[in-house]
Coordinates of C-alpha atoms and ligand atoms in Angstrom, one line a residue:
M166 CA 69.4 -71.8 -45.6
D167 CA 66.3 -71.1 -43.5
L168 CA 63.6 -68.5 -42.8
P169 CA 64.7 -65.9 -40.3
R170 CA 63.6 -67.0 -36.8
I171 CA 61.5 -63.8 -36.2
F172 CA 58.9 -65.3 -38.6
T173 CA 58.6 -68.4 -36.6
V174 CA 58.2 -66.4 -33.4
R175 CA 55.4 -64.3 -35.0
E176 CA 53.6 -67.1 -36.7
S177 CA 54.3 -70.0 -34.3
S178 CA 50.5 -70.6 -33.9
H179 CA 49.6 -70.1 -37.5
R180 CA 48.7 -73.0 -39.8
I181 CA 48.0 -70.7 -42.7
H182 CA 50.7 -68.1 -43.2
N183 CA 48.6 -65.7 -45.2
P184 CA 45.4 -63.7 -44.7
F185 CA 43.1 -66.6 -45.4
T186 CA 41.0 -68.3 -42.8
P187 CA 40.5 -72.1 -42.9
G188 CA 37.0 -71.3 -44.3
K189 CA 38.5 -69.3 -47.2
L190 CA 41.1 -72.0 -47.9
A191 CA 38.3 -74.6 -48.0
D192 CA 36.2 -72.3 -50.3
L193 CA 39.0 -72.1 -52.7
G194 CA 39.5 -75.8 -52.7
R195 CA 35.8 -76.4 -53.4
A196 CA 35.7 -73.6 -56.1
L197 CA 38.4 -75.4 -58.1
H198 CA 36.4 -78.7 -58.5
L199 CA 39.5 -80.7 -58.0
A200 CA 39.3 -84.2 -59.2
P201 CA 40.6 -87.0 -56.9
G202 CA 44.2 -87.7 -57.7
T203 CA 44.9 -84.1 -58.9
R204 CA 48.7 -83.7 -58.7
V205 CA 49.8 -80.5 -56.9
L206 CA 53.1 -78.6 -56.6
D207 CA 53.0 -76.0 -53.9
L208 CA 56.1 -73.7 -53.9
A209 CA 56.6 -71.9 -50.5
S210 CA 54.1 -74.3 -48.9
G211 CA 54.6 -73.0 -45.4
S212 CA 53.1 -75.3 -42.8
G213 CA 51.4 -77.3 -45.5
E214 CA 47.7 -76.5 -44.6
M215 CA 46.6 -76.2 -48.2
L216 CA 48.1 -79.5 -49.4
C217 CA 47.1 -81.4 -46.3
T218 CA 43.5 -80.2 -46.1
W219 CA 42.9 -80.6 -49.8
A220 CA 44.4 -84.1 -49.7
R221 CA 41.9 -84.9 -47.0
D222 CA 38.9 -83.1 -48.6
H223 CA 39.6 -83.6 -52.3
Q224 CA 42.1 -86.5 -52.4
V225 CA 44.7 -84.4 -54.1
T226 CA 48.3 -85.6 -54.0
G227 CA 51.5 -83.6 -54.2
T228 CA 54.6 -81.9 -53.0
G229 CA 55.3 -78.8 -51.1
V230 CA 58.7 -77.0 -51.1
D231 CA 59.6 -74.5 -48.4
I232 CA 62.7 -72.8 -47.1
S233 CA 61.6 -73.0 -43.4
T234 CA 62.7 -76.0 -41.5
V235 CA 60.2 -75.2 -38.7
F236 CA 57.3 -74.9 -41.1
T237 CA 58.3 -77.9 -43.1
E238 CA 58.3 -80.0 -39.9
K239 CA 54.9 -78.6 -39.0
A240 CA 53.6 -79.6 -42.5
R241 CA 54.8 -83.2 -42.1
A242 CA 53.2 -83.4 -38.7
R243 CA 50.0 -82.0 -40.0
A244 CA 50.0 -84.5 -42.9
A245 CA 50.3 -87.3 -40.3
E246 CA 47.6 -85.8 -38.1
L247 CA 45.2 -85.6 -41.0
G248 CA 46.1 -89.1 -42.2
V249 CA 47.3 -87.9 -45.6
A250 CA 51.1 -88.6 -45.2
D251 CA 50.9 -91.2 -48.0
R252 CA 49.5 -88.5 -50.4
V253 CA 51.6 -85.4 -49.7
S254 CA 55.2 -84.8 -49.0
F255 CA 57.2 -81.7 -47.9
V256 CA 60.7 -80.9 -49.1
H257 CA 62.9 -78.4 -47.3
G258 CA 64.5 -76.2 -49.9
D259 CA 64.7 -73.1 -51.9
A260 CA 61.7 -73.0 -54.2
S261 CA 63.1 -70.3 -56.6
G262 CA 63.9 -72.3 -59.7
H263 CA 62.2 -75.4 -58.4
V264 CA 60.6 -77.4 -61.3
A265 CA 58.7 -80.7 -60.8
D266 CA 60.2 -83.9 -62.3
E267 CA 56.8 -84.8 -63.8
P268 CA 54.3 -82.2 -65.0
V269 CA 51.5 -81.5 -62.4
D270 CA 47.8 -80.6 -62.7
L271 CA 48.0 -77.7 -60.3
A272 CA 51.0 -75.5 -59.6
A273 CA 50.7 -73.0 -56.8
C274 CA 52.6 -70.2 -55.1
V275 CA 50.5 -68.7 -52.4
G276 CA 52.0 -65.6 -50.8
A277 CA 55.6 -65.8 -51.9
T278 CA 56.0 -64.4 -55.4
W279 CA 59.4 -63.1 -54.6
I280 CA 60.6 -66.6 -55.3
G281 CA 60.2 -65.7 -59.0
S282 CA 61.2 -62.1 -58.5
G283 CA 57.5 -61.0 -58.9
V284 CA 54.3 -62.1 -60.4
A285 CA 55.5 -62.5 -64.0
G286 CA 58.6 -64.5 -63.0
T287 CA 56.6 -66.7 -60.6
V288 CA 54.0 -67.4 -63.4
D289 CA 56.9 -68.5 -65.7
L290 CA 58.4 -70.6 -62.9
L291 CA 55.1 -72.4 -62.2
A292 CA 54.4 -72.9 -65.9
R293 CA 57.5 -75.0 -66.2
S294 CA 56.0 -77.6 -63.9
L295 CA 52.4 -77.5 -65.2
R296 CA 50.8 -79.8 -67.7
P297 CA 49.1 -78.2 -70.7
G298 CA 45.6 -77.1 -69.5
G299 CA 46.6 -77.2 -65.9
L300 CA 45.6 -74.8 -63.2
M301 CA 47.9 -72.2 -61.6
L302 CA 47.4 -70.5 -58.3
I303 CA 49.0 -67.3 -57.4
G304 CA 48.4 -65.6 -54.0
E305 CA 49.3 -62.0 -54.1
P306 CA 48.6 -58.6 -52.4
Y307 CA 46.9 -55.7 -54.2
W308 CA 45.9 -52.2 -53.1
R309 CA 42.4 -52.1 -51.9
R310 CA 42.3 -48.4 -52.8
E311 CA 44.6 -45.8 -54.2
V312 CA 47.6 -45.3 -51.9
P313 CA 48.1 -41.6 -51.3
D314 CA 51.9 -41.5 -51.0
E315 CA 55.0 -43.6 -50.8
D316 CA 55.1 -43.4 -47.0
T317 CA 51.7 -45.1 -46.8
A318 CA 53.0 -47.8 -49.1
K319 CA 56.1 -48.3 -47.0
A320 CA 53.9 -48.5 -43.9
C321 CA 52.2 -51.4 -45.6
H322 CA 55.6 -53.1 -45.8
A323 CA 55.9 -52.4 -49.5
T324 CA 59.0 -50.9 -50.8
G325 CA 56.8 -48.4 -52.7
K326 CA 53.4 -47.9 -54.4
D327 CA 54.7 -49.7 -57.5
D328 CA 55.1 -53.0 -55.6
F329 CA 51.3 -53.8 -56.0
L330 CA 48.4 -53.0 -58.3
L331 CA 44.8 -52.2 -57.7
L332 CA 42.7 -55.4 -58.0
P333 CA 41.3 -54.8 -61.6
E334 CA 44.9 -54.0 -62.7
L335 CA 46.3 -57.1 -61.2
I336 CA 43.6 -59.1 -63.0
E337 CA 44.6 -57.4 -66.2
R338 CA 48.2 -58.1 -65.5
F339 CA 47.5 -61.9 -65.5
G340 CA 45.7 -61.4 -68.8
G341 CA 48.7 -59.5 -70.2
L342 CA 50.8 -62.5 -69.2
G343 CA 48.6 -64.7 -71.4
Y344 CA 46.4 -66.2 -68.7
D345 CA 42.6 -66.3 -68.1
V346 CA 41.7 -65.6 -64.5
V347 CA 39.2 -68.5 -63.9
E348 CA 38.6 -68.2 -60.2
M349 CA 39.6 -66.1 -57.2
V350 CA 39.0 -66.0 -53.5
L351 CA 39.9 -62.8 -51.7
A352 CA 40.9 -62.0 -48.2
D353 CA 38.9 -59.5 -46.3
Q354 CA 39.7 -57.3 -43.3
D355 CA 38.5 -59.9 -40.8
S356 CA 40.6 -62.7 -42.4
W357 CA 43.6 -60.3 -42.5
D358 CA 43.1 -59.9 -38.7
R359 CA 43.4 -63.7 -38.3
Y360 CA 46.8 -63.5 -40.0
Q361 CA 48.1 -60.2 -38.4
A362 CA 46.4 -59.8 -35.1
A363 CA 47.0 -63.5 -34.3
Q364 CA 50.8 -62.7 -34.4
W365 CA 50.5 -60.3 -31.5
L366 CA 49.5 -62.8 -28.9
S367 CA 52.2 -65.2 -30.2
M368 CA 54.8 -62.4 -29.8
R369 CA 53.6 -61.5 -26.4
R370 CA 53.6 -65.0 -25.1
W371 CA 57.0 -65.7 -26.6
L372 CA 58.4 -62.5 -25.0
D373 CA 57.1 -63.5 -21.6
A374 CA 58.7 -66.9 -22.0
H375 CA 62.0 -65.7 -23.5
P376 CA 62.9 -62.3 -22.0
E377 CA 66.7 -62.9 -22.4
D378 CA 66.6 -64.1 -26.0
E379 CA 68.7 -62.2 -28.5
L380 CA 65.5 -61.4 -30.5
A381 CA 63.6 -60.1 -27.4
S382 CA 64.2 -56.4 -28.0
E383 CA 63.2 -56.6 -31.7
V384 CA 60.0 -58.5 -30.8
R385 CA 59.3 -56.0 -28.0
A386 CA 59.6 -53.1 -30.3
E387 CA 57.5 -54.7 -32.9
L388 CA 54.7 -55.6 -30.6
T389 CA 54.6 -52.0 -29.2
T390 CA 54.1 -50.4 -32.7
E391 CA 52.6 -53.2 -34.8
P392 CA 48.9 -53.1 -33.9
A393 CA 48.6 -49.3 -34.7
R394 CA 50.7 -49.6 -37.9
Y395 CA 48.5 -52.5 -39.1
T396 CA 45.2 -50.8 -38.3
R397 CA 46.2 -47.4 -39.6
Y398 CA 47.7 -48.5 -42.9
Q399 CA 47.8 -52.2 -43.9
R400 CA 44.3 -53.1 -42.9
E401 CA 42.9 -50.2 -44.9
Y402 CA 45.1 -50.3 -48.0
L403 CA 46.3 -53.8 -48.6
G404 CA 44.2 -56.5 -50.0
W405 CA 45.2 -60.1 -50.8
G406 CA 43.8 -62.9 -52.9
V407 CA 44.5 -66.2 -54.5
F408 CA 43.9 -66.1 -58.3
A409 CA 43.4 -69.3 -60.3
L410 CA 44.9 -69.0 -63.8
M411 CA 44.8 -71.1 -67.0
A412 CA 47.0 -70.3 -70.0
R413 CA 45.0 -69.0 -73.0
Ligands
SAH701 N1 51.9 -70.8 -48.9 C1 52.0 -70.8 -47.4 C2 53.1 -70.0 -46.8 C3 53.1 -68.5 -47.2 S1 54.2 -67.5 -46.2 C4 50.7 -70.5 -46.8 O1 49.9 -69.9 -47.5 O2 50.4 -70.8 -45.6 C5 55.6 -67.5 -47.2 C6 56.4 -68.8 -47.2 O3 57.5 -68.6 -48.1 C7 57.1 -69.1 -45.8 O4 56.7 -70.4 -45.4 C8 58.6 -69.1 -46.1 O5 59.3 -70.0 -45.4 C9 58.6 -69.4 -47.6 N2 59.7 -69.0 -48.4 C10 60.3 -67.8 -48.4 N3 61.3 -67.8 -49.3 C11 61.3 -69.0 -49.9 C12 62.2 -69.6 -50.9 N4 63.1 -69.0 -51.5 N5 61.9 -70.9 -51.2 C13 60.9 -71.6 -50.6 N6 60.1 -71.1 -49.6 C14 60.3 -69.8 -49.3

């Protein structure tokens, strides 16, 4: 049970595995007015940057669960580096179906709603760990504008247009699930570049260092086509944001 290695090649230099910059992650932390001691569960916590920096900046405590051994190790190292290893812990495991032993104040899934088979299922999953009146965070893509055809949607790494909604529709979707949207921070094209374009240099450096690796031809092919695909389609059509929800 682990994340396919290609992800750790592409995102080896990333601390944040989504289209947020450190500044946007910090904006979100401030926007939520987290009380010291806030208990957090972060499903698909990646390299732990949200939990670790919020533990440092807002004295939150909590647990992250992620299926990647590489990212989980990075998260533990980051916690030690930031001096918060006594407040946060990282568990290697499958987060689909993961429910906290004790209810938490904030339950998050930032950029991995497939763990609950989509937004609705992930909201349900997080709700099982959340105390009444707690905050939920969902990080999710949306279409920045109407997608003209299915090929364009697929070029954005969606399976089709129906994978995502326009932003107002996504907001309404949360309402339809019985939640108030109480805050949001959105990625923009520049912050998307920090996520996507940053992968190209990692891939190129990795290729130069590992020309004989079994993944080399796949990484080579991707690096050849990825910058044009991203700029032609994804950068124009795909938005992303983190939405803070409270049950009505
Ligand atoms: N929330 C983090 C990571 C987002 S990237 C951040 O914003 O930086 C998506 C993450 O989901 C990756 O770290 C990947 O390892 C993790 N993941 C994918 N499937 C998972 C599963 N079934 N259970 C737990 N983590 C999973």
